[in-house]
mmCIF file of C-alpha atoms in Angstrom:
data_model
loop_
_atom_site.group_PDB
_atom_site.id
_atom_site.type_symbol
_atom_site.label_atom_id
_atom_site.label_comp_id
_atom_site.label_asym_id
_atom_site.label_seq_id
_atom_site.Cartn_x
_atom_site.Cartn_y
_atom_site.Cartn_z
ATOM 1 C CA UNK A 257 14.498 -13.505 2.884
ATOM 2 C CA UNK A 258 11.658 -10.992 2.741
ATOM 3 C CA UNK A 259 10.404 -9.962 -0.703
ATOM 4 C CA UNK A 260 9.086 -6.552 -1.754
ATOM 5 C CA UNK A 261 7.300 -5.946 -5.060
ATOM 6 C CA UNK A 262 7.441 -2.434 -6.516
ATOM 7 C CA UNK A 263 4.980 -1.871 -9.364
ATOM 8 C CA UNK A 264 5.688 0.953 -11.803
ATOM 9 C CA UNK A 265 4.157 2.631 -14.856
ATOM 10 C CA UNK A 266 7.333 4.680 -15.497
ATOM 11 C CA UNK A 267 5.698 7.891 -14.212
ATOM 12 C CA UNK A 268 7.616 10.178 -11.864
ATOM 13 C CA UNK A 269 5.280 9.257 -8.991
ATOM 14 C CA UNK A 270 5.729 5.534 -9.650
ATOM 15 C CA UNK A 271 9.510 5.891 -9.909
ATOM 16 C CA UNK A 272 9.473 7.679 -6.565
ATOM 17 C CA UNK A 273 7.539 4.714 -5.137
ATOM 18 C CA UNK A 274 10.162 2.359 -6.599
ATOM 19 C CA UNK A 275 12.909 4.358 -4.878
ATOM 20 C CA UNK A 276 10.906 4.205 -1.633
ATOM 21 C CA UNK A 277 10.580 0.429 -1.987
ATOM 22 C CA UNK A 278 14.297 0.053 -2.748
ATOM 23 C CA UNK A 279 15.366 2.025 0.323
ATOM 24 C CA UNK A 280 12.922 0.060 2.474
ATOM 25 C CA UNK A 281 14.274 -3.202 1.048
ATOM 26 C CA UNK A 282 17.811 -2.167 2.008
ATOM 27 C CA UNK A 283 16.652 -1.339 5.535
ATOM 28 C CA UNK A 284 14.923 -4.729 5.837
ATOM 29 C CA UNK A 285 17.556 -6.613 3.813
ATOM 30 C CA UNK A 286 14.789 -7.835 1.518
ATOM 31 C CA UNK A 287 14.733 -8.872 -2.132
ATOM 32 C CA UNK A 288 13.200 -6.341 -4.523
ATOM 33 C CA UNK A 289 11.171 -7.144 -7.640
ATOM 34 C CA UNK A 290 10.368 -4.353 -10.085
ATOM 35 C CA UNK A 291 7.136 -5.064 -11.946
ATOM 36 C CA UNK A 292 5.585 -3.410 -14.983
ATOM 37 C CA UNK A 293 2.214 -4.512 -16.343
ATOM 38 C CA UNK A 294 1.225 -2.999 -19.660
ATOM 39 C CA UNK A 295 -2.387 -3.277 -20.782
ATOM 40 C CA UNK A 296 -3.527 -5.527 -23.582
ATOM 41 C CA UNK A 297 -3.184 -3.368 -26.717
ATOM 42 C CA UNK A 298 -6.159 -2.128 -28.694
ATOM 43 C CA UNK A 299 -5.022 -2.705 -32.260
ATOM 44 C CA UNK A 300 -5.850 -0.188 -34.992
ATOM 45 C CA UNK A 301 -3.248 -1.271 -37.508
ATOM 46 C CA UNK A 302 -2.563 -3.587 -40.404
ATOM 47 C CA UNK A 303 0.391 -5.022 -38.515
ATOM 48 C CA UNK A 304 -0.098 -8.491 -36.999
ATOM 49 C CA UNK A 305 -1.007 -8.376 -33.316
ATOM 50 C CA UNK A 306 2.002 -10.517 -32.428
ATOM 51 C CA UNK A 307 4.342 -7.961 -34.016
ATOM 52 C CA UNK A 308 2.840 -5.164 -31.929
ATOM 53 C CA UNK A 309 2.954 -7.311 -28.784
ATOM 54 C CA UNK A 310 6.626 -8.137 -29.361
ATOM 55 C CA UNK A 311 7.482 -4.491 -29.942
ATOM 56 C CA UNK A 312 5.684 -3.447 -26.737
ATOM 57 C CA UNK A 313 7.390 -6.209 -24.796
ATOM 58 C CA UNK A 314 10.869 -5.293 -25.990
ATOM 59 C CA UNK A 315 10.316 -1.601 -25.295
ATOM 60 C CA UNK A 316 8.947 -2.323 -21.819
ATOM 61 C CA UNK A 317 11.785 -4.700 -20.967
ATOM 62 C CA UNK A 318 14.334 -2.117 -22.082
ATOM 63 C CA UNK A 319 12.738 0.657 -19.995
ATOM 64 C CA UNK A 320 12.457 -1.555 -16.914
ATOM 65 C CA UNK A 321 16.050 -2.746 -17.328
ATOM 66 C CA UNK A 322 17.182 0.862 -17.255
ATOM 67 C CA UNK A 323 15.270 1.460 -14.019
ATOM 68 C CA UNK A 324 16.677 -1.750 -12.563
ATOM 69 C CA UNK A 325 20.238 -0.611 -13.272
ATOM 70 C CA UNK A 326 19.557 2.739 -11.594
ATOM 71 C CA UNK A 327 18.085 1.021 -8.550
ATOM 72 C CA UNK A 328 21.013 -1.404 -8.285
ATOM 73 C CA UNK A 329 23.336 1.592 -8.313
ATOM 74 C CA UNK A 330 21.132 3.327 -5.723
ATOM 75 C CA UNK A 331 21.346 0.390 -3.316
ATOM 76 C CA UNK A 332 25.010 -0.332 -4.133
ATOM 77 C CA UNK A 333 24.105 -3.963 -4.854
ATOM 78 C CA UNK A 334 23.316 -4.425 -1.160
ATOM 79 C CA UNK A 335 20.178 -6.453 -1.997
ATOM 80 C CA UNK A 336 19.021 -8.659 -4.899
ATOM 81 C CA UNK A 337 17.056 -6.639 -7.488
ATOM 82 C CA UNK A 338 14.980 -8.402 -10.147
ATOM 83 C CA UNK A 339 12.575 -7.121 -12.792
ATOM 84 C CA UNK A 340 9.636 -8.581 -14.684
ATOM 85 C CA UNK A 341 7.300 -7.355 -17.412
ATOM 86 C CA UNK A 342 3.774 -8.716 -17.777
ATOM 87 C CA UNK A 343 0.998 -7.978 -20.261
ATOM 88 C CA UNK A 344 -2.608 -8.023 -19.078
ATOM 89 C CA UNK A 345 -4.792 -6.501 -16.395
ATOM 90 C CA UNK A 346 -2.838 -4.813 -13.614
ATOM 91 C CA UNK A 347 -4.673 -6.300 -10.635
ATOM 92 C CA UNK A 348 -4.742 -9.812 -12.071
ATOM 93 C CA UNK A 349 -1.029 -9.838 -12.884
ATOM 94 C CA UNK A 350 -0.015 -8.212 -9.611
ATOM 95 C CA UNK A 351 -2.131 -10.673 -7.642
ATOM 96 C CA UNK A 352 -0.742 -13.648 -9.591
ATOM 97 C CA UNK A 353 2.876 -12.720 -8.981
ATOM 98 C CA UNK A 354 2.103 -11.923 -5.345
ATOM 99 C CA UNK A 355 0.623 -15.385 -4.872
ATOM 100 C CA UNK A 356 3.780 -16.810 -6.374
ATOM 101 C CA UNK A 357 6.268 -14.778 -4.337
ATOM 102 C CA UNK A 358 4.291 -14.293 -1.086
ATOM 103 C CA UNK A 359 5.690 -10.761 -0.646
ATOM 104 C CA UNK A 360 6.329 -8.974 2.634
ATOM 105 C CA UNK A 361 4.532 -6.071 0.970
ATOM 106 C CA UNK A 362 3.725 -4.429 -2.359
ATOM 107 C CA UNK A 363 4.566 -0.797 -3.107
ATOM 108 C CA UNK A 364 2.763 1.354 -5.687
ATOM 109 C CA UNK A 365 2.616 5.035 -6.601
ATOM 110 C CA UNK A 366 -0.540 7.102 -6.412
ATOM 111 C CA UNK A 367 -0.586 8.965 -9.718
ATOM 112 C CA UNK A 368 -0.124 8.237 -13.425
ATOM 113 C CA UNK A 369 2.345 9.660 -15.917
ATOM 114 C CA UNK A 370 0.018 11.968 -17.856
ATOM 115 C CA UNK A 371 -2.452 14.677 -16.845
ATOM 116 C CA UNK A 372 -5.379 12.420 -17.698
ATOM 117 C CA UNK A 373 -3.922 9.490 -15.775
ATOM 118 C CA UNK A 374 -3.438 11.648 -12.694
ATOM 119 C CA UNK A 375 -7.224 11.971 -12.519
ATOM 120 C CA UNK A 376 -7.949 8.258 -12.543
ATOM 121 C CA UNK A 377 -4.781 6.510 -11.373
ATOM 122 C CA UNK A 378 -5.814 7.163 -7.794
ATOM 123 C CA UNK A 379 -8.815 4.944 -8.460
ATOM 124 C CA UNK A 380 -6.470 2.426 -10.062
ATOM 125 C CA UNK A 381 -4.398 2.319 -6.887
ATOM 126 C CA UNK A 382 -7.552 2.133 -4.785
ATOM 127 C CA UNK A 383 -8.839 -0.841 -6.788
ATOM 128 C CA UNK A 384 -5.564 -2.640 -6.131
ATOM 129 C CA UNK A 385 -5.762 -1.861 -2.420
ATOM 130 C CA UNK A 386 -9.362 -3.094 -2.271
ATOM 131 C CA UNK A 387 -9.055 -6.208 -4.395
ATOM 132 C CA UNK A 388 -5.563 -7.642 -3.877
ATOM 133 C CA UNK A 389 -5.257 -9.525 -0.577
ATOM 134 C CA UNK A 390 -1.632 -8.595 0.099
ATOM 135 C CA UNK A 391 -0.191 -5.758 2.181
ATOM 136 C CA UNK A 392 -0.022 -2.799 -0.236
ATOM 137 C CA UNK A 393 1.537 0.598 0.416
ATOM 138 C CA UNK A 394 0.540 3.581 -1.741
ATOM 139 C CA UNK A 395 3.344 6.153 -1.649
ATOM 140 C CA UNK A 396 2.681 9.883 -2.204
ATOM 141 C CA UNK A 397 4.809 11.446 -4.965
ATOM 142 C CA UNK A 398 6.948 13.614 -2.666
ATOM 143 C CA UNK A 399 7.647 11.078 0.096
ATOM 144 C CA UNK A 400 11.048 9.447 0.539
ATOM 145 C CA UNK A 401 11.622 6.402 2.709
ATOM 146 C CA UNK A 402 12.814 6.751 6.255
ATOM 147 C CA UNK A 403 12.519 4.122 8.990
ATOM 148 C CA UNK A 404 8.967 3.946 10.311
ATOM 149 C CA UNK A 405 8.830 5.370 13.824
ATOM 150 C CA UNK A 406 5.052 5.784 14.119
ATOM 151 C CA UNK A 407 2.514 3.407 12.568
ATOM 152 C CA UNK A 408 -1.197 4.179 12.877
ATOM 153 C CA UNK A 409 -4.145 1.814 12.437
ATOM 154 C CA UNK A 410 -7.518 3.449 11.693
ATOM 155 C CA UNK A 411 -10.537 1.624 13.118
ATOM 156 C CA UNK A 412 -13.993 2.164 14.562
ATOM 157 C CA UNK A 413 -14.069 -1.072 16.599
ATOM 158 C CA UNK A 414 -17.161 -2.393 14.787
ATOM 159 C CA UNK A 415 -15.148 -5.367 13.657
ATOM 160 C CA UNK A 416 -11.866 -6.323 15.261
ATOM 161 C CA UNK A 417 -8.602 -7.143 13.467
ATOM 162 C CA UNK A 418 -8.349 -10.837 12.724
ATOM 163 C CA UNK A 419 -5.256 -12.937 13.375
ATOM 164 C CA UNK A 420 -3.633 -12.153 10.024
ATOM 165 C CA UNK A 421 -3.867 -8.400 10.623
ATOM 166 C CA UNK A 422 -2.522 -8.780 14.157
ATOM 167 C CA UNK A 423 0.426 -10.787 12.820
ATOM 168 C CA UNK A 424 1.156 -8.170 10.156
ATOM 169 C CA UNK A 425 1.024 -5.376 12.736
ATOM 170 C CA UNK A 426 3.363 -7.310 14.998
ATOM 171 C CA UNK A 427 5.762 -7.866 12.104
ATOM 172 C CA UNK A 428 5.822 -4.201 11.096
ATOM 173 C CA UNK A 429 6.159 -2.857 14.626
ATOM 174 C CA UNK A 430 8.918 -5.360 15.403
ATOM 175 C CA UNK A 431 10.870 -4.890 12.163
ATOM 176 C CA UNK A 432 10.891 -1.103 12.470
ATOM 177 C CA UNK A 433 10.835 -0.889 16.277
ATOM 178 C CA UNK A 434 7.955 1.501 15.778
ATOM 179 C CA UNK A 435 5.211 2.888 17.975
ATOM 180 C CA UNK A 436 1.711 1.623 17.225
ATOM 181 C CA UNK A 437 -1.101 4.173 17.339
ATOM 182 C CA UNK A 438 -4.754 3.141 17.069
ATOM 183 C CA UNK A 439 -7.089 5.895 15.924
ATOM 184 C CA UNK A 440 -10.821 5.556 16.504
ATOM 185 C CA UNK A 441 -12.746 7.712 14.010
ATOM 186 C CA UNK A 442 -16.499 7.854 14.458
ATOM 187 C CA UNK A 443 -19.379 9.039 16.592
ATOM 188 C CA UNK A 444 -18.520 7.050 19.713
ATOM 189 C CA UNK A 445 -15.549 8.070 21.819
ATOM 190 C CA UNK A 446 -13.241 5.648 23.595
ATOM 191 C CA UNK A 447 -15.462 5.663 26.718
ATOM 192 C CA UNK A 448 -18.545 4.408 24.856
ATOM 193 C CA UNK A 449 -19.461 0.842 25.993
ATOM 194 C CA UNK A 450 -19.236 -0.698 22.491
ATOM 195 C CA UNK A 451 -15.973 1.077 21.752
ATOM 196 C CA UNK A 452 -14.500 0.193 25.126
ATOM 197 C CA UNK A 453 -15.386 -3.464 24.573
ATOM 198 C CA UNK A 454 -13.547 -3.445 21.251
ATOM 199 C CA UNK A 455 -10.601 -1.616 22.770
ATOM 200 C CA UNK A 456 -10.341 -4.196 25.546
ATOM 201 C CA UNK A 457 -10.181 -7.054 23.043
ATOM 202 C CA UNK A 458 -7.643 -5.286 20.826
ATOM 203 C CA UNK A 459 -5.536 -4.385 23.851
ATOM 204 C CA UNK A 460 -5.423 -8.029 24.893
ATOM 205 C CA UNK A 461 -4.225 -9.034 21.428
ATOM 206 C CA UNK A 462 -1.761 -6.179 21.067
ATOM 207 C CA UNK A 463 -0.806 -5.418 24.666
ATOM 208 C CA UNK A 464 2.793 -6.508 24.098
ATOM 209 C CA UNK A 465 3.076 -3.787 21.411
ATOM 210 C CA UNK A 466 1.958 -1.124 23.910
ATOM 211 C CA UNK A 467 -0.317 0.789 21.504
ATOM 212 C CA UNK A 468 -1.401 4.393 22.003
ATOM 213 C CA UNK A 469 -5.156 4.995 21.652
ATOM 214 C CA UNK A 470 -6.719 8.092 20.090
ATOM 215 C CA UNK A 471 -10.226 9.299 19.251
ATOM 216 C CA UNK A 472 -11.353 11.706 16.525
ATOM 217 C CA UNK A 473 -15.026 12.591 16.288
ATOM 218 C CA UNK A 474 -15.821 13.229 12.648
ATOM 219 C CA UNK A 475 -18.231 12.233 9.903
ATOM 220 C CA UNK A 476 -15.523 13.064 7.348
ATOM 221 C CA UNK A 477 -13.436 9.967 7.835
ATOM 222 C CA UNK A 478 -10.928 10.686 5.085
ATOM 223 C CA UNK A 479 -10.127 14.195 6.340
ATOM 224 C CA UNK A 480 -9.989 13.027 9.951
ATOM 225 C CA UNK A 481 -7.433 10.349 9.138
ATOM 226 C CA UNK A 482 -5.267 12.691 7.084
ATOM 227 C CA UNK A 483 -5.364 15.374 9.765
ATOM 228 C CA UNK A 484 -4.450 12.859 12.454
ATOM 229 C CA UNK A 485 -1.539 11.493 10.410
ATOM 230 C CA UNK A 486 -0.161 14.975 9.755
ATOM 231 C CA UNK A 487 -0.576 16.351 13.266
ATOM 232 C CA UNK A 488 0.940 13.267 14.890
ATOM 233 C CA UNK A 489 3.814 12.813 12.403
ATOM 234 C CA UNK A 490 2.644 9.334 11.410
ATOM 235 C CA UNK A 491 4.988 7.487 9.031
ATOM 236 C CA UNK A 492 2.489 4.860 7.843
ATOM 237 C CA UNK A 493 -1.320 4.953 7.969
ATOM 238 C CA UNK A 494 -3.020 1.535 7.864
ATOM 239 C CA UNK A 495 -6.586 0.948 6.707
ATOM 240 C CA UNK A 496 -8.529 -2.314 6.630
ATOM 241 C CA UNK A 497 -10.527 -2.761 3.391
ATOM 242 C CA UNK A 498 -13.556 -5.002 3.178
ATOM 243 C CA UNK A 499 -15.003 -4.049 6.550
ATOM 244 C CA UNK A 500 -18.660 -3.442 7.384
ATOM 245 C CA UNK A 501 -20.173 -0.188 8.622
ATOM 246 C CA UNK A 502 -17.620 2.570 8.967
ATOM 247 C CA UNK A 503 -15.064 1.066 6.623
ATOM 248 C CA UNK A 504 -17.643 0.038 4.054
ATOM 249 C CA UNK A 505 -18.467 3.731 3.788
ATOM 250 C CA UNK A 506 -14.880 4.881 4.080
ATOM 251 C CA UNK A 507 -13.644 2.449 1.432
ATOM 252 C CA UNK A 508 -16.115 3.798 -1.109
ATOM 253 C CA UNK A 509 -14.026 4.750 -4.123
ATOM 254 C CA UNK A 510 -14.488 8.509 -3.748
ATOM 255 C CA UNK A 511 -13.483 8.550 -0.061
ATOM 256 C CA UNK A 512 -10.502 6.243 -0.458
ATOM 257 C CA UNK A 513 -9.367 8.103 -3.548
ATOM 258 C CA UNK A 514 -9.179 11.256 -1.436
ATOM 259 C CA UNK A 515 -7.119 9.439 1.195
ATOM 260 C CA UNK A 516 -4.748 7.932 -1.374
ATOM 261 C CA UNK A 517 -4.292 11.074 -3.479
ATOM 262 C CA UNK A 518 -4.158 13.642 -0.701
ATOM 263 C CA UNK A 519 -2.346 11.816 2.067
ATOM 264 C CA UNK A 520 1.024 13.272 3.010
ATOM 265 C CA UNK A 521 2.123 9.871 4.332
ATOM 266 C CA UNK A 522 2.137 6.385 2.783
ATOM 267 C CA UNK A 523 -1.131 4.489 3.185
ATOM 268 C CA UNK A 524 -1.181 0.723 3.657
ATOM 269 C CA UNK A 525 -4.106 -1.641 3.073
ATOM 270 C CA UNK A 526 -4.192 -4.751 5.261
ATOM 271 C CA UNK A 527 -6.933 -7.239 4.406
ATOM 272 C CA UNK A 528 -8.840 -9.292 6.939
#
């Protein structure tokens, strides 16, 4: 049975992402794990650290249990829903539990619960998407789940998707019976020799998925991707972190933060 992890910080945006993950889990008939990671406390008190830790743990467990009950009611007990609270660094704990569960995907929100957190939580989400080698979807605050009809992969053909990425694309397209769109953003159009060579290889690997190819000439990669997703009614935009050239520039924190925070559609990171 597929497993989906939904990480939350109890903010409205994160709770929306949890609801998105729950509805997706019902569609896929997958197990859902709700995860909360609270940071190691900075103690400025005469109370023993263990007492503070225990209090934080109990409060967190209680809050997550309440969310779990709401989600179970939302899905009418159609799927298994579990919850877990961890204390530590978000990326480390999320990666550890992902290695344990081997999830189909991880779902996170894109903003924090306070005004200050809204300024930096985008970077927090970006760090997770860059550093955790599992499929991660960042869900915009206003987006509700609906079956994915159009999935877009952004690329510049400087480095081709490896087998793992191809397998993940095949899985997504098959599970949702979706169209696959491949968007080339850069200075070379689809008729350029280097681009055409990359397209030929990708088409051989993905021919059975019958992808649609697009080109957008732009030096503003983040804006070009967002515009393409909006104009073409894309349901999921996929980026490939850890790439050279185009994606090395695009995955710079400031650019990716703009994509994550300003995208009107969920953004997924697939690692090579």
